[in-house]
Every structure is written in C-alpha cells, then in structure tokens.
Amino acid sequence: MKKADVAEFYRRLAERNPNPVTELESVNPYTLLVAVVLSAQATDAGVNRATRDLFKAVTTPEQMVALGEEGLKQHIRTIGLFNTKAKNVIALSKALIADHGSQVPADRDALQKLPGVGRKTANVVMNVAFGAETFAVDTHVFRVANRTGLAPGKTVEKVEAALDKVTPAPWRVTAHHLLILHGRYVCKARRPECWRCVVADLCAYKPKTPPPADA
C-alpha cells in the first residue's frame, strides 16, 4: 500500500471510530493486565462476563493472591484454559508484589518476564495503560494487515514490524485498536463485508465480497 494510501486508510478508520479503545473491561493497569492474560484464545465479551464481578472485589495483586487459585477459578471457569490462566494470574500477581512494588511495570521486557505474559499481551498493556506506540498483533490485526496489503507478513513478528514501519505519527497509538475493530466487525475472517467497508477502494483484497442480496 502506498504511503499516501496508508495515511488515508487510517484516517477513514478513525473517522468511523473516533475514539477506539479496547473492549476489555478493567479498572486499573493491574486488572487490565489480568484481563489481557485471560483473553488469550477467548473473546473479549466472554472475559468481560467472567471478570465483571471479579474486578468488583479484586483490584490489586495482594487481593488476587488472597483470593487464591481455586477462588479465581470459580470466577473464570467459563473461559478457555481457565486452569492454566488461574495459575499464571496468581503467579504474576506474586511476581508483581515481590519484584515491582505491586505495580504493573511500564516496560515490555519486564512485562514479558511475568508468568503468562507474551509479547502481544505486553504490547496491549503498554499501549492501553501507558499510551505507548505499540502494535499488538492478534488474529484480527494479522488478517487485516495481510488481506488489505497494509502491512503484509507471514508471521506475527513481521506484521508487527511492518506496522511499526508504515504507520504514520497521528495513528501510532490507536492503530491496533482501529485494526482490531475493523477486523472484528467489518473485515471478518470467513466473509469480509466489503460492501460496507470504508477503505474498500484502498484494499488489495480481490474479489470484493458483494452484498448478501447480490451474492
């Protein structure tokens, strides 16, 4: 995608979603970190249903450790891989208490050393909690970046690097939110809704999907 088209691509997505934010619910950086860890291979909506009551009672690492692994499982058992995730959340909470004064570090490397925290999770936390210019590449972002020609790459790492290279300054903080929302609601995996896409003319995907009535 040409440089001018990239800027226009983001401009149109931003016009459609002027204030794009994560759909995961949280009350502070710690609960955001927990929510993102829980969201692996799960939907944001499913995580929100599970954490809504949890985050009314638990908002700090100390409270999570006090709740314990079994207590946490009672809240998150509707989420996939809840046993492993409960173990990781308790372990990362203990690590935050021991190594970071109970605070979520604003550093990608430090975040990735926490149990259950990979690069994508660290990028989300850095972006949402601290306003860092990071590009969290989930399945939606990976698909949109490749399908549209915005930032093609065969691996998550290559797509992240491509996004970092081509995304202009006005959109660097909000880019991954714009792409996630576009992929979740318009540029869907099985059948992209090209007929209502605001960037269809800039997109490399062919053939464009016709409206349902004309399919």
PDB file of C-alpha atoms in Angstrom:
ATOM      1  CA  MET A   1       0.000   0.000   0.000  1.00  0.00           C
ATOM      2  CA  LYS A   2       1.357   3.421  -0.946  1.00  0.00           C
ATOM      3  CA  LYS A   3       2.356   5.847   1.797  1.00  0.00           C
ATOM      4  CA  ALA A   4      -0.453   8.284   0.968  1.00  0.00           C
ATOM      5  CA  ASP A   5      -2.965   5.433   0.913  1.00  0.00           C
ATOM      6  CA  VAL A   6      -1.810   4.220   4.335  1.00  0.00           C
ATOM      7  CA  ALA A   7      -2.498   7.631   5.844  1.00  0.00           C
ATOM      8  CA  GLU A   8      -5.915   7.744   4.156  1.00  0.00           C
ATOM      9  CA  PHE A   9      -6.630   4.175   5.290  1.00  0.00           C
ATOM     10  CA  TYR A  10      -6.122   5.112   8.950  1.00  0.00           C
ATOM     11  CA  ARG A  11      -7.902   8.452   8.535  1.00  0.00           C
ATOM     12  CA  ARG A  12     -11.066   6.746   7.308  1.00  0.00           C
ATOM     13  CA  LEU A  13     -10.997   4.087  10.011  1.00  0.00           C
ATOM     14  CA  ALA A  14     -10.527   6.818  12.619  1.00  0.00           C
ATOM     15  CA  GLU A  15     -13.401   8.822  11.145  1.00  0.00           C
ATOM     16  CA  ARG A  16     -15.615   5.792  11.631  1.00  0.00           C
ATOM     17  CA  ASN A  17     -14.274   5.111  15.150  1.00  0.00           C
ATOM     18  CA  PRO A  18     -13.070   8.458  16.527  1.00  0.00           C
ATOM     19  CA  ASN A  19     -12.189   7.085  19.981  1.00  0.00           C
ATOM     20  CA  PRO A  20     -11.162   3.464  19.521  1.00  0.00           C
ATOM     21  CA  VAL A  21     -10.437   1.650  22.773  1.00  0.00           C
ATOM     22  CA  THR A  22     -10.015  -1.905  23.906  1.00  0.00           C
ATOM     23  CA  GLU A  23     -13.279  -3.734  24.546  1.00  0.00           C
ATOM     24  CA  LEU A  24     -11.794  -5.482  27.579  1.00  0.00           C
ATOM     25  CA  GLU A  25     -13.140  -4.025  30.805  1.00  0.00           C
ATOM     26  CA  SER A  26     -10.731  -3.039  33.593  1.00  0.00           C
ATOM     27  CA  VAL A  27     -10.411  -0.536  36.420  1.00  0.00           C
ATOM     28  CA  ASN A  28      -6.635  -0.026  36.567  1.00  0.00           C
ATOM     29  CA  PRO A  29      -3.415  -1.279  34.914  1.00  0.00           C
ATOM     30  CA  TYR A  30      -3.370  -4.404  37.077  1.00  0.00           C
ATOM     31  CA  THR A  31      -6.887  -5.532  36.178  1.00  0.00           C
ATOM     32  CA  LEU A  32      -6.116  -4.684  32.542  1.00  0.00           C
ATOM     33  CA  LEU A  33      -3.099  -6.989  32.665  1.00  0.00           C
ATOM     34  CA  VAL A  34      -5.209  -9.766  34.178  1.00  0.00           C
ATOM     35  CA  ALA A  35      -7.943  -9.287  31.580  1.00  0.00           C
ATOM     36  CA  VAL A  36      -5.486  -9.432  28.681  1.00  0.00           C
ATOM     37  CA  VAL A  37      -3.884 -12.612  30.057  1.00  0.00           C
ATOM     38  CA  LEU A  38      -7.344 -14.163  30.356  1.00  0.00           C
ATOM     39  CA  SER A  39      -8.286 -13.103  26.819  1.00  0.00           C
ATOM     40  CA  ALA A  40      -5.841 -15.464  25.088  1.00  0.00           C
ATOM     41  CA  GLN A  41      -7.908 -17.810  22.882  1.00  0.00           C
ATOM     42  CA  ALA A  42     -11.091 -16.240  24.294  1.00  0.00           C
ATOM     43  CA  THR A  43     -13.400 -13.413  23.271  1.00  0.00           C
ATOM     44  CA  ASP A  44     -13.338 -10.027  24.965  1.00  0.00           C
ATOM     45  CA  ALA A  45     -17.059 -10.377  25.671  1.00  0.00           C
ATOM     46  CA  GLY A  46     -16.522 -13.719  27.372  1.00  0.00           C
ATOM     47  CA  VAL A  47     -13.699 -12.341  29.505  1.00  0.00           C
ATOM     48  CA  ASN A  48     -15.796  -9.320  30.486  1.00  0.00           C
ATOM     49  CA  ARG A  49     -18.639 -11.551  31.659  1.00  0.00           C
ATOM     50  CA  ALA A  50     -16.222 -13.536  33.806  1.00  0.00           C
ATOM     51  CA  THR A  51     -14.353 -10.573  35.287  1.00  0.00           C
ATOM     52  CA  ARG A  52     -17.208  -8.174  35.940  1.00  0.00           C
ATOM     53  CA  ASP A  53     -17.846  -9.495  39.454  1.00  0.00           C
ATOM     54  CA  LEU A  54     -14.194 -10.439  39.992  1.00  0.00           C
ATOM     55  CA  PHE A  55     -12.975  -6.870  39.495  1.00  0.00           C
ATOM     56  CA  LYS A  56     -15.540  -5.547  41.952  1.00  0.00           C
ATOM     57  CA  ALA A  57     -13.715  -7.440  44.690  1.00  0.00           C
ATOM     58  CA  VAL A  58     -10.172  -7.805  43.328  1.00  0.00           C
ATOM     59  CA  THR A  59      -8.216  -4.811  42.009  1.00  0.00           C
ATOM     60  CA  THR A  60      -4.701  -5.406  43.386  1.00  0.00           C
ATOM     61  CA  PRO A  61      -2.149  -8.227  43.282  1.00  0.00           C
ATOM     62  CA  GLU A  62      -2.490  -8.684  47.047  1.00  0.00           C
ATOM     63  CA  GLN A  63      -6.242  -9.193  46.768  1.00  0.00           C
ATOM     64  CA  MET A  64      -5.736 -11.703  43.952  1.00  0.00           C
ATOM     65  CA  VAL A  65      -3.218 -13.703  45.958  1.00  0.00           C
ATOM     66  CA  ALA A  66      -5.615 -13.673  48.905  1.00  0.00           C
ATOM     67  CA  LEU A  67      -8.401 -14.947  46.641  1.00  0.00           C
ATOM     68  CA  GLY A  68      -6.156 -17.817  45.618  1.00  0.00           C
ATOM     69  CA  GLU A  69      -6.041 -20.057  42.590  1.00  0.00           C
ATOM     70  CA  GLU A  70      -9.165 -22.036  43.437  1.00  0.00           C
ATOM     71  CA  GLY A  71     -11.124 -18.887  44.239  1.00  0.00           C
ATOM     72  CA  LEU A  72     -10.091 -17.340  40.940  1.00  0.00           C
ATOM     73  CA  LYS A  73     -11.141 -20.453  39.039  1.00  0.00           C
ATOM     74  CA  GLN A  74     -14.680 -20.021  40.343  1.00  0.00           C
ATOM     75  CA  HIS A  75     -14.844 -16.678  38.550  1.00  0.00           C
ATOM     76  CA  ILE A  76     -13.171 -17.643  35.274  1.00  0.00           C
ATOM     77  CA  ARG A  77     -14.230 -21.245  34.651  1.00  0.00           C
ATOM     78  CA  THR A  78     -16.287 -20.145  31.626  1.00  0.00           C
ATOM     79  CA  ILE A  79     -13.063 -19.004  29.897  1.00  0.00           C
ATOM     80  CA  GLY A  80     -10.988 -21.431  27.860  1.00  0.00           C
ATOM     81  CA  LEU A  81      -7.830 -22.795  29.532  1.00  0.00           C
ATOM     82  CA  PHE A  82      -9.008 -21.383  32.860  1.00  0.00           C
ATOM     83  CA  ASN A  83      -6.868 -23.750  34.945  1.00  0.00           C
ATOM     84  CA  THR A  84      -3.609 -22.621  33.363  1.00  0.00           C
ATOM     85  CA  LYS A  85      -4.711 -18.995  33.308  1.00  0.00           C
ATOM     86  CA  ALA A  86      -5.623 -19.040  37.006  1.00  0.00           C
ATOM     87  CA  LYS A  87      -2.189 -20.438  37.836  1.00  0.00           C
ATOM     88  CA  ASN A  88      -0.487 -17.746  35.749  1.00  0.00           C
ATOM     89  CA  VAL A  89      -2.548 -14.888  37.204  1.00  0.00           C
ATOM     90  CA  ILE A  90      -1.694 -15.902  40.767  1.00  0.00           C
ATOM     91  CA  ALA A  91       1.979 -16.323  39.821  1.00  0.00           C
ATOM     92  CA  LEU A  92       2.200 -12.957  38.043  1.00  0.00           C
ATOM     93  CA  SER A  93       0.459 -11.290  40.982  1.00  0.00           C
ATOM     94  CA  LYS A  94       3.086 -12.699  43.362  1.00  0.00           C
ATOM     95  CA  ALA A  95       5.831 -11.540  40.974  1.00  0.00           C
ATOM     96  CA  LEU A  96       4.391  -8.014  40.876  1.00  0.00           C
ATOM     97  CA  ILE A  97       4.363  -7.893  44.674  1.00  0.00           C
ATOM     98  CA  ALA A  98       7.898  -9.299  45.002  1.00  0.00           C
ATOM     99  CA  ASP A  99       9.642  -7.514  42.138  1.00  0.00           C
ATOM    100  CA  HIS A 100       7.659  -4.402  41.222  1.00  0.00           C
ATOM    101  CA  GLY A 101       6.155  -2.990  44.410  1.00  0.00           C
ATOM    102  CA  SER A 102       2.736  -4.339  43.335  1.00  0.00           C
ATOM    103  CA  GLN A 103       2.745  -2.036  40.310  1.00  0.00           C
ATOM    104  CA  VAL A 104       2.464  -3.049  36.658  1.00  0.00           C
ATOM    105  CA  PRO A 105       5.788  -2.114  35.011  1.00  0.00           C
ATOM    106  CA  ALA A 106       5.677   0.237  32.024  1.00  0.00           C
ATOM    107  CA  ASP A 107       8.352  -1.808  30.288  1.00  0.00           C
ATOM    108  CA  ARG A 108       7.829  -4.514  27.660  1.00  0.00           C
ATOM    109  CA  ASP A 109      10.752  -6.691  28.730  1.00  0.00           C
ATOM    110  CA  ALA A 110       9.705  -6.602  32.385  1.00  0.00           C
ATOM    111  CA  LEU A 111       6.129  -7.446  31.430  1.00  0.00           C
ATOM    112  CA  GLN A 112       7.206 -10.387  29.305  1.00  0.00           C
ATOM    113  CA  LYS A 113       9.073 -11.883  32.255  1.00  0.00           C
ATOM    114  CA  LEU A 114       5.781 -12.224  34.138  1.00  0.00           C
ATOM    115  CA  PRO A 115       4.087 -15.660  34.037  1.00  0.00           C
ATOM    116  CA  GLY A 116       1.582 -15.972  31.184  1.00  0.00           C
ATOM    117  CA  VAL A 117       2.592 -12.685  29.548  1.00  0.00           C
ATOM    118  CA  GLY A 118       3.758 -12.841  25.931  1.00  0.00           C
ATOM    119  CA  ARG A 119       4.697 -10.058  23.554  1.00  0.00           C
ATOM    120  CA  LYS A 120       1.127  -9.406  22.405  1.00  0.00           C
ATOM    121  CA  THR A 121      -0.122  -9.084  25.981  1.00  0.00           C
ATOM    122  CA  ALA A 122       2.784  -6.801  26.868  1.00  0.00           C
ATOM    123  CA  ASN A 123       2.088  -4.634  23.817  1.00  0.00           C
ATOM    124  CA  VAL A 124      -1.589  -4.270  24.745  1.00  0.00           C
ATOM    125  CA  VAL A 125      -0.774  -3.273  28.327  1.00  0.00           C
ATOM    126  CA  MET A 126       1.937  -0.848  27.211  1.00  0.00           C
ATOM    127  CA  ASN A 127      -0.464   0.780  24.760  1.00  0.00           C
ATOM    128  CA  VAL A 128      -3.662   0.893  26.793  1.00  0.00           C
ATOM    129  CA  ALA A 129      -2.260   1.541  30.260  1.00  0.00           C
ATOM    130  CA  PHE A 130       0.705   3.744  29.366  1.00  0.00           C
ATOM    131  CA  GLY A 131      -0.040   5.187  25.919  1.00  0.00           C
ATOM    132  CA  ALA A 132       2.972   3.575  24.255  1.00  0.00           C
ATOM    133  CA  GLU A 133       3.208   3.317  20.471  1.00  0.00           C
ATOM    134  CA  THR A 134       2.985  -0.476  20.324  1.00  0.00           C
ATOM    135  CA  PHE A 135       1.281  -2.759  17.821  1.00  0.00           C
ATOM    136  CA  ALA A 136      -0.391  -5.772  19.384  1.00  0.00           C
ATOM    137  CA  VAL A 137      -0.955  -8.265  16.576  1.00  0.00           C
ATOM    138  CA  ASP A 138      -3.842 -10.611  17.285  1.00  0.00           C
ATOM    139  CA  THR A 139      -5.714 -12.704  14.704  1.00  0.00           C
ATOM    140  CA  HIS A 140      -7.801  -9.697  13.605  1.00  0.00           C
ATOM    141  CA  VAL A 141      -4.818  -7.392  13.120  1.00  0.00           C
ATOM    142  CA  PHE A 142      -2.832 -10.135  11.374  1.00  0.00           C
ATOM    143  CA  ARG A 143      -5.703 -10.777   8.957  1.00  0.00           C
ATOM    144  CA  VAL A 144      -6.439  -7.118   8.166  1.00  0.00           C
ATOM    145  CA  ALA A 145      -2.772  -6.219   7.738  1.00  0.00           C
ATOM    146  CA  ASN A 146      -2.263  -9.047   5.248  1.00  0.00           C
ATOM    147  CA  ARG A 147      -5.606  -9.011   3.444  1.00  0.00           C
ATOM    148  CA  THR A 148      -5.613  -5.282   2.781  1.00  0.00           C
ATOM    149  CA  GLY A 149      -1.929  -5.049   1.909  1.00  0.00           C
ATOM    150  CA  LEU A 150      -1.367  -2.518   4.704  1.00  0.00           C
ATOM    151  CA  ALA A 151       1.460  -4.436   6.384  1.00  0.00           C
ATOM    152  CA  PRO A 152       1.816  -7.937   4.948  1.00  0.00           C
ATOM    153  CA  GLY A 153       3.909 -10.553   6.717  1.00  0.00           C
ATOM    154  CA  LYS A 154       3.982 -14.311   7.190  1.00  0.00           C
ATOM    155  CA  THR A 155       4.471 -14.137  10.947  1.00  0.00           C
ATOM    156  CA  VAL A 156       3.090 -12.041  13.788  1.00  0.00           C
ATOM    157  CA  GLU A 157       6.544 -10.572  14.339  1.00  0.00           C
ATOM    158  CA  LYS A 158       6.887  -9.499  10.694  1.00  0.00           C
ATOM    159  CA  VAL A 159       3.426  -7.909  10.667  1.00  0.00           C
ATOM    160  CA  GLU A 160       4.221  -6.040  13.874  1.00  0.00           C
ATOM    161  CA  ALA A 161       7.488  -4.756  12.381  1.00  0.00           C
ATOM    162  CA  ALA A 162       5.717  -3.756   9.152  1.00  0.00           C
ATOM    163  CA  LEU A 163       3.005  -1.866  11.050  1.00  0.00           C
ATOM    164  CA  ASP A 164       5.651  -0.088  13.084  1.00  0.00           C
ATOM    165  CA  LYS A 165       7.391   0.952   9.858  1.00  0.00           C
ATOM    166  CA  VAL A 166       4.398   2.136   7.808  1.00  0.00           C
ATOM    167  CA  THR A 167       2.044   3.636  10.428  1.00  0.00           C
ATOM    168  CA  PRO A 168       2.309   7.456  10.490  1.00  0.00           C
ATOM    169  CA  ALA A 169       2.505   9.509  13.676  1.00  0.00           C
ATOM    170  CA  PRO A 170      -1.140  10.562  14.077  1.00  0.00           C
ATOM    171  CA  TRP A 171      -2.293   6.946  14.293  1.00  0.00           C
ATOM    172  CA  ARG A 172       0.513   5.116  16.054  1.00  0.00           C
ATOM    173  CA  VAL A 173      -1.187   4.905  19.468  1.00  0.00           C
ATOM    174  CA  THR A 174      -4.639   3.993  18.170  1.00  0.00           C
ATOM    175  CA  ALA A 175      -3.629   1.868  15.152  1.00  0.00           C
ATOM    176  CA  HIS A 176      -4.053  -1.565  16.684  1.00  0.00           C
ATOM    177  CA  HIS A 177      -7.461  -0.636  18.130  1.00  0.00           C
ATOM    178  CA  LEU A 178      -8.627   0.608  14.735  1.00  0.00           C
ATOM    179  CA  LEU A 179      -7.432  -2.565  13.037  1.00  0.00           C
ATOM    180  CA  ILE A 180      -8.920  -4.903  15.661  1.00  0.00           C
ATOM    181  CA  LEU A 181     -12.327  -3.248  15.453  1.00  0.00           C
ATOM    182  CA  HIS A 182     -12.230  -3.259  11.661  1.00  0.00           C
ATOM    183  CA  GLY A 183     -11.343  -6.945  11.627  1.00  0.00           C
ATOM    184  CA  ARG A 184     -13.892  -7.878  14.259  1.00  0.00           C
ATOM    185  CA  TYR A 185     -16.886  -6.100  12.743  1.00  0.00           C
ATOM    186  CA  VAL A 186     -16.190  -5.495   9.027  1.00  0.00           C
ATOM    187  CA  CYS A 187     -13.177  -7.358   7.631  1.00  0.00           C
ATOM    188  CA  LYS A 188     -14.346 -10.644   9.105  1.00  0.00           C
ATOM    189  CA  ALA A 189     -12.425 -13.884   8.719  1.00  0.00           C
ATOM    190  CA  ARG A 190     -14.875 -16.003   6.752  1.00  0.00           C
ATOM    191  CA  ARG A 191     -16.655 -13.321   4.767  1.00  0.00           C
ATOM    192  CA  PRO A 192     -15.362  -9.757   4.784  1.00  0.00           C
ATOM    193  CA  GLU A 193     -18.182  -7.241   4.429  1.00  0.00           C
ATOM    194  CA  CYS A 194     -16.562  -5.280   1.606  1.00  0.00           C
ATOM    195  CA  TRP A 195     -19.822  -3.638   0.575  1.00  0.00           C
ATOM    196  CA  ARG A 196     -19.850  -1.538   3.746  1.00  0.00           C
ATOM    197  CA  CYS A 197     -16.096  -1.090   4.152  1.00  0.00           C
ATOM    198  CA  VAL A 198     -14.851   2.499   4.233  1.00  0.00           C
ATOM    199  CA  VAL A 199     -11.423   1.510   2.887  1.00  0.00           C
ATOM    200  CA  ALA A 200     -12.517  -0.957   0.183  1.00  0.00           C
ATOM    201  CA  ASP A 201     -11.019   1.101  -2.641  1.00  0.00           C
ATOM    202  CA  LEU A 202      -7.630   1.176  -0.895  1.00  0.00           C
ATOM    203  CA  CYS A 203      -7.627  -2.527  -0.103  1.00  0.00           C
ATOM    204  CA  ALA A 204      -5.733  -5.171  -2.095  1.00  0.00           C
ATOM    205  CA  TYR A 205      -8.281  -7.929  -1.396  1.00  0.00           C
ATOM    206  CA  LYS A 206      -9.967  -9.309  -4.506  1.00  0.00           C
ATOM    207  CA  PRO A 207     -12.576 -10.103  -5.482  1.00  0.00           C
ATOM    208  CA  LYS A 208     -14.563  -7.813  -3.227  1.00  0.00           C
ATOM    209  CA  THR A 209     -17.401  -9.535  -1.396  1.00  0.00           C
ATOM    210  CA  PRO A 210     -20.810  -8.427  -2.759  1.00  0.00           C
ATOM    211  CA  PRO A 211     -23.766  -7.519  -0.537  1.00  0.00           C
ATOM    212  CA  PRO A 212     -25.777 -10.548   0.664  1.00  0.00           C
ATOM    213  CA  ALA A 213     -28.677  -9.852  -1.727  1.00  0.00           C
ATOM    214  CA  ASP A 214     -26.329  -9.969  -4.715  1.00  0.00           C
ATOM    215  CA  ALA A 215     -24.198 -12.896  -3.589  1.00  0.00           C
TER     216      ALA A 215
END
